[in-house]
CSV table of C-alpha atoms in Angstrom, one decimal:
chain,number,residue,atom,x,y,z
A,1,UNK,CA,48.9,110.0,93.3
A,2,UNK,CA,46.0,107.7,92.4
A,3,UNK,CA,46.1,106.7,88.8
A,4,UNK,CA,43.7,104.5,86.8
A,5,UNK,CA,44.7,102.7,83.6
A,6,UNK,CA,43.2,100.7,80.8
A,7,UNK,CA,45.2,98.1,78.8
A,8,UNK,CA,44.3,96.2,75.7
A,9,UNK,CA,46.0,94.5,72.8
A,10,UNK,CA,44.6,93.0,69.5
A,11,UNK,CA,44.5,89.4,70.7
A,12,UNK,CA,43.8,90.3,74.3
A,13,UNK,CA,45.9,87.4,75.6
A,14,UNK,CA,49.4,88.4,76.6
A,15,UNK,CA,50.3,92.1,76.2
A,16,UNK,CA,47.1,93.2,77.9
A,17,UNK,CA,47.9,91.5,81.2
A,18,UNK,CA,51.7,92.0,81.0
A,19,UNK,CA,51.2,95.7,80.6
A,20,UNK,CA,48.7,95.8,83.6
A,21,UNK,CA,51.2,94.0,85.8
A,22,UNK,CA,54.1,96.2,84.8
A,23,UNK,CA,52.1,99.4,85.4
A,24,UNK,CA,51.0,98.2,88.9
A,25,UNK,CA,54.5,97.2,89.9
A,26,UNK,CA,56.0,100.5,88.5
A,27,UNK,CA,53.4,102.5,90.3
A,28,UNK,CA,54.1,100.8,93.6
A,29,UNK,CA,57.8,101.3,93.2
A,30,UNK,CA,57.2,105.0,92.6
A,31,UNK,CA,54.9,105.4,95.5
A,32,UNK,CA,51.7,105.8,93.5
A,33,UNK,CA,48.4,103.9,93.6
A,34,UNK,CA,47.6,102.3,90.2
A,35,UNK,CA,44.4,100.5,89.4
A,36,UNK,CA,44.2,98.8,86.0
A,37,UNK,CA,41.2,97.7,83.9
A,38,UNK,CA,42.3,94.9,81.4
A,39,UNK,CA,40.1,94.9,78.3
A,40,UNK,CA,41.3,91.4,77.2
A,41,UNK,CA,39.9,88.4,75.4
A,42,UNK,CA,38.3,87.1,78.6
A,43,UNK,CA,36.3,90.3,78.9
A,44,UNK,CA,36.8,93.0,81.5
A,45,UNK,CA,35.6,94.2,84.9
A,46,UNK,CA,35.1,97.9,84.6
A,47,UNK,CA,36.8,100.1,87.2
A,48,UNK,CA,34.6,101.3,90.1
A,49,UNK,CA,33.0,104.6,89.1
A,50,UNK,CA,34.0,106.0,92.5
A,51,UNK,CA,37.6,105.0,91.9
A,52,UNK,CA,37.5,106.7,88.5
A,53,UNK,CA,36.0,109.8,90.0
A,54,UNK,CA,38.7,110.0,92.7
A,55,UNK,CA,41.6,109.3,90.3
A,56,UNK,CA,44.2,112.0,89.6
A,57,UNK,CA,45.0,110.8,86.1
A,58,UNK,CA,44.4,108.2,83.5
A,59,UNK,CA,46.8,105.9,81.5
A,60,UNK,CA,45.6,104.5,78.2
A,61,UNK,CA,48.0,101.6,77.3
A,62,UNK,CA,46.0,100.3,74.4
A,63,UNK,CA,46.4,99.2,70.8
A,64,UNK,CA,42.6,99.2,70.5
A,65,UNK,CA,39.9,101.8,71.0
A,66,UNK,CA,39.3,102.0,74.8
A,67,UNK,CA,35.7,101.0,75.7
A,68,UNK,CA,33.5,103.5,77.4
A,69,UNK,CA,36.2,106.1,77.3
A,70,UNK,CA,33.7,108.9,78.2
A,71,UNK,CA,34.1,107.7,81.9
A,72,UNK,CA,37.4,109.4,82.1
A,73,UNK,CA,36.4,112.8,80.5
A,74,UNK,CA,38.1,115.7,82.2
A,75,UNK,CA,40.9,113.7,83.6
A,76,UNK,CA,44.6,114.4,82.7
A,77,UNK,CA,45.8,111.4,80.6
A,78,UNK,CA,48.6,109.8,78.7
A,79,UNK,CA,47.9,107.6,75.7
A,80,UNK,CA,50.6,105.1,74.7
A,81,UNK,CA,50.6,101.7,73.0
A,82,UNK,CA,50.4,98.6,75.1
A,83,UNK,CA,54.0,97.7,74.2
A,84,UNK,CA,55.3,100.9,75.7
A,85,UNK,CA,53.8,100.0,79.0
A,86,UNK,CA,55.4,96.5,78.9
A,87,UNK,CA,58.8,97.8,77.9
A,88,UNK,CA,58.9,101.1,79.9
A,89,UNK,CA,56.3,101.1,82.6
A,90,UNK,CA,58.2,103.5,84.9
A,91,UNK,CA,58.4,106.0,82.1
A,92,UNK,CA,54.7,105.7,81.4
A,93,UNK,CA,54.0,106.3,85.1
A,94,UNK,CA,56.3,109.3,85.1
A,95,UNK,CA,54.6,110.7,82.0
A,96,UNK,CA,51.2,110.3,83.7
A,97,UNK,CA,52.4,112.0,86.9
A,98,UNK,CA,53.8,114.8,84.7
A,99,UNK,CA,50.5,115.1,82.9
A,100,UNK,CA,48.6,115.5,86.2
A,101,UNK,CA,51.1,118.1,87.5
A,102,UNK,CA,50.8,120.2,84.4
A,103,UNK,CA,47.0,119.7,83.9
A,104,UNK,CA,44.9,122.8,83.5
A,105,UNK,CA,43.3,124.3,86.6
A,106,UNK,CA,40.1,122.8,87.9
A,107,UNK,CA,37.1,123.7,85.7
A,108,UNK,CA,39.1,123.3,82.5
A,109,UNK,CA,39.1,119.6,81.6
A,110,UNK,CA,42.3,118.1,80.2
A,111,UNK,CA,41.9,117.4,76.6
A,112,UNK,CA,40.0,120.6,76.0
A,113,UNK,CA,36.4,121.1,75.1
A,114,UNK,CA,36.3,117.9,73.1
A,115,UNK,CA,36.6,115.9,76.4
A,116,UNK,CA,33.6,117.7,77.9
A,117,UNK,CA,31.6,117.2,74.7
A,118,UNK,CA,32.4,113.5,74.8
A,119,UNK,CA,30.7,113.2,78.2
A,120,UNK,CA,27.7,115.5,77.5
A,121,UNK,CA,27.0,115.5,73.8
A,122,UNK,CA,23.5,114.1,72.9
A,123,UNK,CA,24.9,112.5,69.8
A,124,UNK,CA,25.7,108.8,70.4
A,125,UNK,CA,29.1,108.8,68.8
A,126,UNK,CA,31.4,111.6,70.1
A,127,UNK,CA,34.7,112.3,68.6
A,128,UNK,CA,37.3,109.8,69.8
A,129,UNK,CA,40.3,112.0,69.9
A,130,UNK,CA,43.1,110.9,72.2
A,131,UNK,CA,45.8,112.9,70.6
A,132,UNK,CA,47.2,109.9,68.8
A,133,UNK,CA,48.6,110.3,65.2
A,134,UNK,CA,46.6,109.3,62.2
A,135,UNK,CA,48.6,106.2,61.6
A,136,UNK,CA,48.2,105.0,65.1
A,137,UNK,CA,44.4,105.6,65.0
A,138,UNK,CA,44.1,103.6,61.7
A,139,UNK,CA,46.1,100.8,63.3
A,140,UNK,CA,43.8,100.8,66.4
A,141,UNK,CA,40.7,100.7,64.3
A,142,UNK,CA,42.0,97.9,62.1
A,143,UNK,CA,43.2,95.9,65.2
A,144,UNK,CA,39.7,96.4,66.8
A,145,UNK,CA,38.2,94.5,63.9
A,146,UNK,CA,40.9,91.8,63.9
A,147,UNK,CA,40.5,91.3,67.7
A,148,UNK,CA,36.8,90.5,67.3
A,149,UNK,CA,37.5,88.4,64.2
A,150,UNK,CA,40.0,86.0,65.8
A,151,UNK,CA,37.5,84.1,68.0
A,152,UNK,CA,35.3,83.3,64.9
A,153,UNK,CA,38.4,82.1,63.0
A,154,UNK,CA,39.5,80.0,66.0
A,155,UNK,CA,36.1,78.4,66.5
A,156,UNK,CA,35.4,77.8,62.8
A,157,UNK,CA,39.0,76.7,62.0
A,158,UNK,CA,39.2,74.1,64.7
A,159,UNK,CA,35.7,72.7,63.8
A,160,UNK,CA,36.8,72.4,60.2
A,161,UNK,CA,40.1,70.8,61.2
A,162,UNK,CA,38.3,68.2,63.3
A,163,UNK,CA,35.9,67.6,60.5
A,164,UNK,CA,38.8,66.9,58.2
A,165,UNK,CA,40.3,64.5,60.7
A,166,UNK,CA,37.1,62.5,60.9
A,167,UNK,CA,36.8,62.6,57.1
A,168,UNK,CA,40.2,61.1,56.7
A,169,UNK,CA,38.9,58.1,58.7
A,170,UNK,CA,35.4,58.0,57.1
A,171,UNK,CA,36.2,58.7,53.5
A,172,UNK,CA,40.0,58.5,53.3
A,173,UNK,CA,40.1,62.2,52.6
A,174,UNK,CA,38.5,65.5,53.5
A,175,UNK,CA,37.1,65.9,50.0
A,176,UNK,CA,34.2,63.6,50.9
A,177,UNK,CA,32.9,65.9,53.6
A,178,UNK,CA,33.4,69.0,51.4
A,179,UNK,CA,31.4,67.4,48.6
A,180,UNK,CA,28.6,66.4,50.9
A,181,UNK,CA,28.5,69.8,52.6
A,182,UNK,CA,28.3,71.6,49.3
A,183,UNK,CA,25.6,69.3,47.9
A,184,UNK,CA,23.1,68.0,50.4
A,185,UNK,CA,24.3,68.9,53.9
A,186,UNK,CA,20.7,69.6,54.9
A,187,UNK,CA,19.7,66.0,54.1
A,188,UNK,CA,22.6,64.7,56.3
A,189,UNK,CA,21.5,66.9,59.1
A,190,UNK,CA,17.9,65.9,58.8
A,191,UNK,CA,18.9,62.2,58.9
A,192,UNK,CA,21.8,62.6,61.3
A,193,UNK,CA,23.2,59.3,62.6
A,194,UNK,CA,25.2,59.8,65.9
A,195,UNK,CA,27.1,56.5,65.1
A,196,UNK,CA,28.3,57.7,61.7
A,197,UNK,CA,31.7,59.4,61.4
A,198,UNK,CA,30.6,60.7,58.0
A,199,UNK,CA,27.6,62.5,59.4
A,200,UNK,CA,29.7,64.0,62.2
A,201,UNK,CA,32.3,65.2,59.7
A,202,UNK,CA,29.7,66.9,57.6
A,203,UNK,CA,27.9,68.5,60.6
A,204,UNK,CA,31.2,69.8,62.0
A,205,UNK,CA,32.3,71.1,58.6
A,206,UNK,CA,29.0,72.9,58.1
A,207,UNK,CA,29.2,74.5,61.5
A,208,UNK,CA,32.8,75.6,61.0
A,209,UNK,CA,31.9,77.1,57.6
A,210,UNK,CA,28.9,78.9,59.2
A,211,UNK,CA,31.3,80.5,61.7
A,212,UNK,CA,33.6,81.4,58.8
A,213,UNK,CA,30.7,83.1,57.1
A,214,UNK,CA,30.7,85.8,59.8
A,215,UNK,CA,34.4,86.7,59.3
A,216,UNK,CA,34.1,89.5,56.8
A,217,UNK,CA,31.0,91.1,58.4
A,218,UNK,CA,32.6,90.9,61.8
A,219,UNK,CA,35.8,92.5,60.6
A,220,UNK,CA,34.0,95.3,58.8
A,221,UNK,CA,31.5,95.8,61.6
A,222,UNK,CA,34.1,96.2,64.4
A,223,UNK,CA,36.4,98.4,62.4
A,224,UNK,CA,33.4,100.7,62.0
A,225,UNK,CA,32.7,100.3,65.7
A,226,UNK,CA,36.2,101.3,66.5
A,227,UNK,CA,35.7,104.5,64.5
A,228,UNK,CA,32.2,105.5,65.4
A,229,UNK,CA,31.2,103.4,68.4
A,230,UNK,CA,27.8,101.7,68.3
A,231,UNK,CA,26.4,103.7,65.4
A,232,UNK,CA,29.1,102.1,63.2
A,233,UNK,CA,28.0,98.5,63.9
A,234,UNK,CA,24.9,98.3,61.6
A,235,UNK,CA,26.5,99.8,58.5
A,236,UNK,CA,29.7,98.0,59.2
A,237,UNK,CA,28.0,94.6,59.3
A,238,UNK,CA,25.8,95.4,56.3
A,239,UNK,CA,28.9,96.6,54.4
A,240,UNK,CA,30.7,93.3,55.2
A,241,UNK,CA,27.7,91.3,54.1
A,242,UNK,CA,27.5,93.1,50.8
A,243,UNK,CA,31.3,92.6,50.3
A,244,UNK,CA,30.7,88.8,50.7
A,245,UNK,CA,27.8,89.0,48.3
A,246,UNK,CA,29.9,90.5,45.5
A,247,UNK,CA,32.9,88.3,46.3
A,248,UNK,CA,35.1,91.1,47.6
A,249,UNK,CA,36.3,89.0,50.6
A,250,UNK,CA,38.3,90.5,53.4
A,251,UNK,CA,39.6,93.3,51.2
A,252,UNK,CA,36.0,94.4,50.8
A,253,UNK,CA,35.5,94.1,54.5
A,254,UNK,CA,38.4,96.4,55.2
A,255,UNK,CA,37.0,99.0,52.8
A,256,UNK,CA,33.5,98.8,54.1
A,257,UNK,CA,34.6,99.0,57.7
A,258,UNK,CA,36.3,102.3,57.2
A,259,UNK,CA,33.6,103.6,54.9
A,260,UNK,CA,30.8,102.7,57.3
A,261,UNK,CA,32.7,104.0,60.4
A,262,UNK,CA,33.5,107.4,59.0
A,263,UNK,CA,30.0,107.8,57.4
A,264,UNK,CA,28.2,106.8,60.7
A,265,UNK,CA,30.5,109.2,62.7
A,266,UNK,CA,29.8,112.0,60.3
A,267,UNK,CA,26.0,111.5,60.5
A,268,UNK,CA,26.1,111.2,64.3
A,269,UNK,CA,27.6,114.7,64.4
A,270,UNK,CA,24.8,116.4,62.5
A,271,UNK,CA,23.2,119.2,64.4
A,272,UNK,CA,19.5,118.1,64.3
A,273,UNK,CA,16.4,119.4,66.0
A,274,UNK,CA,15.9,118.2,69.6
A,275,UNK,CA,12.8,116.1,68.6
A,276,UNK,CA,14.9,114.1,66.1
A,277,UNK,CA,17.8,113.3,68.4
A,278,UNK,CA,16.0,110.4,70.1
A,279,UNK,CA,15.6,108.5,66.8
A,280,UNK,CA,19.0,109.3,65.4
A,281,UNK,CA,20.8,106.2,66.9
A,282,UNK,CA,18.0,103.7,66.2
A,283,UNK,CA,16.6,104.8,62.9
A,284,UNK,CA,18.4,107.7,61.1
A,285,UNK,CA,22.1,106.7,61.4
A,286,UNK,CA,21.7,103.0,60.7
A,287,UNK,CA,19.2,103.6,57.8
A,288,UNK,CA,21.2,106.3,56.0
A,289,UNK,CA,24.6,104.8,56.6
A,290,UNK,CA,23.6,101.3,55.6
A,291,UNK,CA,21.9,102.5,52.5
A,292,UNK,CA,24.9,104.5,51.3
A,293,UNK,CA,27.4,101.8,52.1
A,294,UNK,CA,25.3,99.1,50.4
A,295,UNK,CA,24.9,101.2,47.3
A,296,UNK,CA,28.6,102.1,47.1
A,297,UNK,CA,29.7,98.5,47.5
A,298,UNK,CA,27.1,96.9,45.2
A,299,UNK,CA,27.2,99.6,42.4
A,300,UNK,CA,30.7,101.2,42.6
A,301,UNK,CA,33.6,99.6,44.4
A,302,UNK,CA,32.5,96.0,45.0
A,303,UNK,CA,33.4,94.5,41.7
A,304,UNK,CA,36.9,96.1,41.4
A,305,UNK,CA,37.7,94.9,44.9
A,306,UNK,CA,36.4,91.4,44.1
A,307,UNK,CA,38.7,91.4,41.0
A,308,UNK,CA,41.7,92.4,43.2
A,309,UNK,CA,40.7,89.7,45.7
A,310,UNK,CA,40.5,87.1,42.9
A,311,UNK,CA,43.9,88.2,41.7
A,312,UNK,CA,45.5,87.9,45.2
A,313,UNK,CA,44.0,84.4,45.6
A,314,UNK,CA,45.2,83.3,42.2
A,315,UNK,CA,48.7,84.7,43.0
A,316,UNK,CA,48.8,82.8,46.3
A,317,UNK,CA,47.6,79.6,44.7
A,318,UNK,CA,50.1,79.9,41.9
A,319,UNK,CA,53.1,80.1,44.3
A,320,UNK,CA,55.2,77.0,44.5
A,321,UNK,CA,58.7,75.8,45.3
A,322,UNK,CA,61.2,78.5,46.0
A,323,UNK,CA,58.6,81.3,45.9
A,324,UNK,CA,56.7,79.7,48.8
A,325,UNK,CA,59.8,79.2,50.8
A,326,UNK,CA,60.8,82.8,50.3
A,327,UNK,CA,57.3,84.0,51.4
A,328,UNK,CA,57.6,81.8,54.5
A,329,UNK,CA,61.0,83.3,55.3
A,330,UNK,CA,59.6,86.8,54.9
A,331,UNK,CA,56.5,86.1,57.1
A,332,UNK,CA,58.8,84.4,59.6
A,333,UNK,CA,61.1,87.4,59.8
A,334,UNK,CA,58.1,89.7,60.3
A,335,UNK,CA,56.8,87.5,63.1
A,336,UNK,CA,60.2,87.6,64.9
A,337,UNK,CA,61.0,91.2,64.3
A,338,UNK,CA,59.0,93.0,67.0
A,339,UNK,CA,57.4,90.2,69.0
A,340,UNK,CA,53.8,91.1,69.0
A,341,UNK,CA,54.3,94.7,67.7
A,342,UNK,CA,52.9,96.3,64.5
A,343,UNK,CA,55.1,94.3,62.0
A,344,UNK,CA,54.3,91.0,63.8
A,345,UNK,CA,50.5,91.9,63.7
A,346,UNK,CA,50.7,92.7,59.9
A,347,UNK,CA,52.0,89.1,59.2
A,348,UNK,CA,49.5,87.6,61.6
A,349,UNK,CA,46.5,89.5,60.2
A,350,UNK,CA,47.5,88.5,56.7
A,351,UNK,CA,47.5,84.9,57.7
A,352,UNK,CA,44.2,85.1,59.7
A,353,UNK,CA,42.3,87.0,57.0
A,354,UNK,CA,43.5,84.5,54.4
A,355,UNK,CA,41.6,81.8,56.2
A,356,UNK,CA,38.4,83.7,55.3
A,357,UNK,CA,38.9,83.0,51.6
A,358,UNK,CA,36.0,81.0,50.2
A,359,UNK,CA,36.4,77.6,48.6
A,360,UNK,CA,39.8,76.6,50.2
A,361,UNK,CA,40.8,73.0,49.9
A,362,UNK,CA,42.8,71.0,52.4
A,363,UNK,CA,46.2,71.9,50.8
A,364,UNK,CA,45.5,75.6,50.1
A,365,UNK,CA,48.4,78.0,50.4
A,366,UNK,CA,46.4,80.0,52.9
A,367,UNK,CA,46.6,77.1,55.4
A,368,UNK,CA,50.3,76.8,54.8
A,369,UNK,CA,50.7,80.5,55.4
A,370,UNK,CA,48.9,80.2,58.7
A,371,UNK,CA,51.2,77.3,59.8
A,372,UNK,CA,54.3,79.3,58.8
A,373,UNK,CA,53.2,82.3,60.8
A,374,UNK,CA,52.3,80.3,63.9
A,375,UNK,CA,55.5,78.3,63.9
A,376,UNK,CA,57.6,81.4,63.4
A,377,UNK,CA,55.8,83.2,66.3
A,378,UNK,CA,56.8,80.3,68.6
A,379,UNK,CA,60.5,80.5,68.0
A,380,UNK,CA,61.7,83.6,70.0
A,381,UNK,CA,60.3,82.6,73.5
A,382,UNK,CA,61.3,79.0,73.1
A,383,UNK,CA,64.8,79.9,71.9
A,384,UNK,CA,65.4,82.3,74.8
A,385,UNK,CA,64.0,79.6,77.2
A,386,UNK,CA,66.6,77.2,75.8
A,387,UNK,CA,69.4,79.8,75.9
A,388,UNK,CA,68.7,80.5,79.6
A,389,UNK,CA,68.8,76.8,80.3
A,390,UNK,CA,72.1,75.9,78.6
A,391,UNK,CA,74.0,79.2,79.3
A,392,UNK,CA,72.6,80.6,82.5
A,393,UNK,CA,75.6,82.8,83.2
A,394,UNK,CA,74.7,85.0,80.2
A,395,UNK,CA,71.4,86.0,81.8
A,396,UNK,CA,70.3,87.8,85.0
A,397,UNK,CA,68.4,85.9,87.6
A,398,UNK,CA,65.2,87.7,86.5
A,399,UNK,CA,65.8,86.6,82.9
A,400,UNK,CA,66.4,83.0,84.0
A,401,UNK,CA,63.0,83.1,85.8
A,402,UNK,CA,61.4,84.5,82.7
A,403,UNK,CA,63.0,81.8,80.6
A,404,UNK,CA,61.1,79.1,82.7
A,405,UNK,CA,57.8,80.8,81.8
A,406,UNK,CA,58.8,81.3,78.2
A,407,UNK,CA,58.8,77.5,77.6
A,408,UNK,CA,55.0,77.4,78.1
A,409,UNK,CA,54.4,80.8,76.4
A,410,UNK,CA,56.3,79.8,73.3
A,411,UNK,CA,54.7,76.4,73.1
A,412,UNK,CA,51.3,78.1,73.2
A,413,UNK,CA,52.2,80.6,70.4
A,414,UNK,CA,52.5,83.6,72.7
A,415,UNK,CA,55.5,85.6,71.2
A,416,UNK,CA,55.3,88.1,74.0
A,417,UNK,CA,57.2,85.6,76.2
A,418,UNK,CA,60.4,87.0,74.7
A,419,UNK,CA,59.6,90.7,75.4
A,420,UNK,CA,61.4,90.9,78.8
A,421,UNK,CA,64.6,89.7,77.0
A,422,UNK,CA,64.2,92.1,74.1
A,423,UNK,CA,63.5,95.0,76.5
A,424,UNK,CA,66.8,94.4,78.3
A,425,UNK,CA,69.0,93.6,75.3
A,426,UNK,CA,67.1,94.7,72.1
A,427,UNK,CA,69.6,94.2,69.3
A,428,UNK,CA,71.0,90.8,70.2
A,429,UNK,CA,67.5,89.3,71.0
A,430,UNK,CA,65.8,90.8,68.0
A,431,UNK,CA,68.5,89.8,65.5
A,432,UNK,CA,68.5,86.3,66.9
A,433,UNK,CA,64.7,86.1,66.8
A,434,UNK,CA,64.5,87.5,63.3
A,435,UNK,CA,67.0,84.9,61.9
A,436,UNK,CA,65.5,81.9,63.7
A,437,UNK,CA,61.9,82.8,62.9
A,438,UNK,CA,62.8,83.3,59.3
A,439,UNK,CA,64.4,79.8,59.1
A,440,UNK,CA,61.3,78.3,60.7
A,441,UNK,CA,58.9,80.1,58.3
A,442,UNK,CA,60.8,78.9,55.3
A,443,UNK,CA,61.0,75.3,56.5
A,444,UNK,CA,57.3,75.1,57.2
A,445,UNK,CA,56.6,76.1,53.7
A,446,UNK,CA,59.2,73.7,52.4
A,447,UNK,CA,57.7,70.8,54.4
A,448,UNK,CA,54.2,71.6,53.3
A,449,UNK,CA,52.7,71.8,56.8
A,450,UNK,CA,49.2,73.4,57.0
A,451,UNK,CA,46.9,74.7,59.7
A,452,UNK,CA,43.3,75.8,59.8
A,453,UNK,CA,43.3,77.1,63.4
A,454,UNK,CA,44.7,80.6,64.0
A,455,UNK,CA,46.1,80.0,67.4
A,456,UNK,CA,47.1,77.3,69.9
A,457,UNK,CA,50.7,76.4,69.2
A,458,UNK,CA,51.6,72.8,70.0
A,459,UNK,CA,48.1,72.2,71.5
A,460,UNK,CA,46.6,72.1,68.0
A,461,UNK,CA,49.1,69.7,66.5
A,462,UNK,CA,46.5,67.0,65.9
A,463,UNK,CA,44.7,69.5,63.6
A,464,UNK,CA,47.7,70.2,61.4
A,465,UNK,CA,48.7,68.8,58.1
A,466,UNK,CA,52.2,67.3,58.4
A,467,UNK,CA,52.7,68.1,62.2
A,468,UNK,CA,56.1,66.4,62.2
A,469,UNK,CA,57.3,68.8,59.6
A,470,UNK,CA,55.9,71.7,61.6
A,471,UNK,CA,57.7,70.5,64.8
A,472,UNK,CA,61.0,70.0,62.9
A,473,UNK,CA,60.8,73.5,61.5
A,474,UNK,CA,60.2,75.0,65.0
A,475,UNK,CA,63.0,73.0,66.5
A,476,UNK,CA,65.4,74.1,63.7
A,477,UNK,CA,64.5,77.8,64.2
A,478,UNK,CA,64.8,77.5,68.0
A,479,UNK,CA,68.2,76.0,67.7
A,480,UNK,CA,69.4,78.7,65.3
A,481,UNK,CA,68.0,81.5,67.3
A,482,UNK,CA,69.3,80.2,70.7
A,483,UNK,CA,72.8,79.6,69.2
A,484,UNK,CA,72.9,83.1,67.8
A,485,UNK,CA,71.8,84.8,71.0
A,486,UNK,CA,74.4,82.8,73.0
A,487,UNK,CA,77.1,83.7,70.5
A,488,UNK,CA,76.2,87.4,70.5
A,489,UNK,CA,76.0,87.6,74.2
A,490,UNK,CA,79.3,85.8,74.7
A,491,UNK,CA,81.0,88.1,72.2
A,492,UNK,CA,80.0,91.2,74.3
A,493,UNK,CA,78.9,90.6,77.8
A,494,UNK,CA,75.8,92.5,79.0
A,495,UNK,CA,76.7,95.0,81.8
A,496,UNK,CA,73.4,94.1,83.6
A,497,UNK,CA,74.5,90.5,83.7
A,498,UNK,CA,77.9,91.4,85.0
A,499,UNK,CA,76.4,93.5,87.7
A,500,UNK,CA,74.0,90.7,88.6
A,501,UNK,CA,77.0,88.3,88.9
A,502,UNK,CA,79.0,90.8,91.0
A,503,UNK,CA,76.0,91.0,93.4
A,504,UNK,CA,76.0,87.2,93.6
A,505,UNK,CA,79.7,87.2,94.4
A,506,UNK,CA,79.2,89.8,97.1
A,507,UNK,CA,76.4,87.8,98.7
A,508,UNK,CA,78.7,84.7,98.6
A,509,UNK,CA,81.5,86.6,100.4
A,510,UNK,CA,79.1,87.9,103.0
A,511,UNK,CA,77.7,84.4,103.6
A,512,UNK,CA,81.2,82.9,103.8
A,513,UNK,CA,82.3,85.5,106.4
């Protein structure tokens, strides 16, 4: 059979491409032709329309809403999370083949009448029903917003961190740049002196803060986009902007994103006269949905959400000592639990959205949370890389090869480098990862390390507060996790490893004879 697939994950860095490779390999092993479109952080190259037309079936291995899904209308499909494709690609291929074999007869599109409507309906936002459960759909919509949010956080965060570094030299502290930016940044920019570190610090800080100013509108706008497609963008961005206006922060962005998305989707489904259809997407939908969202936020829900946001910020800022260490341990455990899965993404989203809080100072708890989350996310792949190095006989040859790659993946804060190990031996790897990551998260909080950038691993060490403490925490967690996985594997040998060793012995005997 000829199958086409689309893969995507919230960050668009690791799972997206790992799933694509796994599906292609599993398809070849089963005798099928599989072509994958990766909708990752680097963009995507759409599948050739002729290839889509000739395909027997479609695989959606995505944690985000698939872009231009209407291309595949009428094709039998399976819809799974991207992690399923990484862990069990042969099973996903088998499910797709089964879907094709049991598809309705030609002329009755798979997915029912809704699929046909998605391709032909004049309304710009057809129903996006892939058969996924409500919880899965909500997570996909939320992760769509987060995936577009992350580049803004990365760019703005790194610019702010570099500004703080320059301010340490120019003023002896970041507060100097913050004070100038808040008071008379325009004057500094107008009289910019390329030889002045102070001026460079102020300009970079102002630019980073400008990027951060888009965080809530982008989060809101692309949650709405995930729900309603393009009609959701305008009310989503307007809702996010009004949330910022009333001080509702990222909590307001979450609320306005869902409100705007469902409202735009509902309006787009109105049965209007033919003469009005042409202006629906450019006038009617954005006008009505933006007006309603703006009024609801400014008059009804904005202030209560702002109060909740203020309470959350005050609670975080009030944490100290043992409470911070416990929160670091909890966030670390979440990062190490499912290695890029839903629980991991909850912790990461909490850290990233915390960076959008207005008025943060250099030692803000939100920056320490981000450091704890990143450090904990590096532990599992680095620990397994270490374990495969010091106790090779506990791992298969394939795992030893994966361990070599895991050094770079872990150092770059790509937790998915541990997934091949977790797929082969779930409970030993996950238990070890959870314990080691929890230790690292707690130690980062105890050492007071902080981070403005949301990604990068060791490559953003120069931008950290107390980088040595950060490294010490990571090393401690890696040692704990590696030791634990070695002990657990030694206590009960993995049958796959035993079979791998037996095959080695057989090859040695053949070579000797």
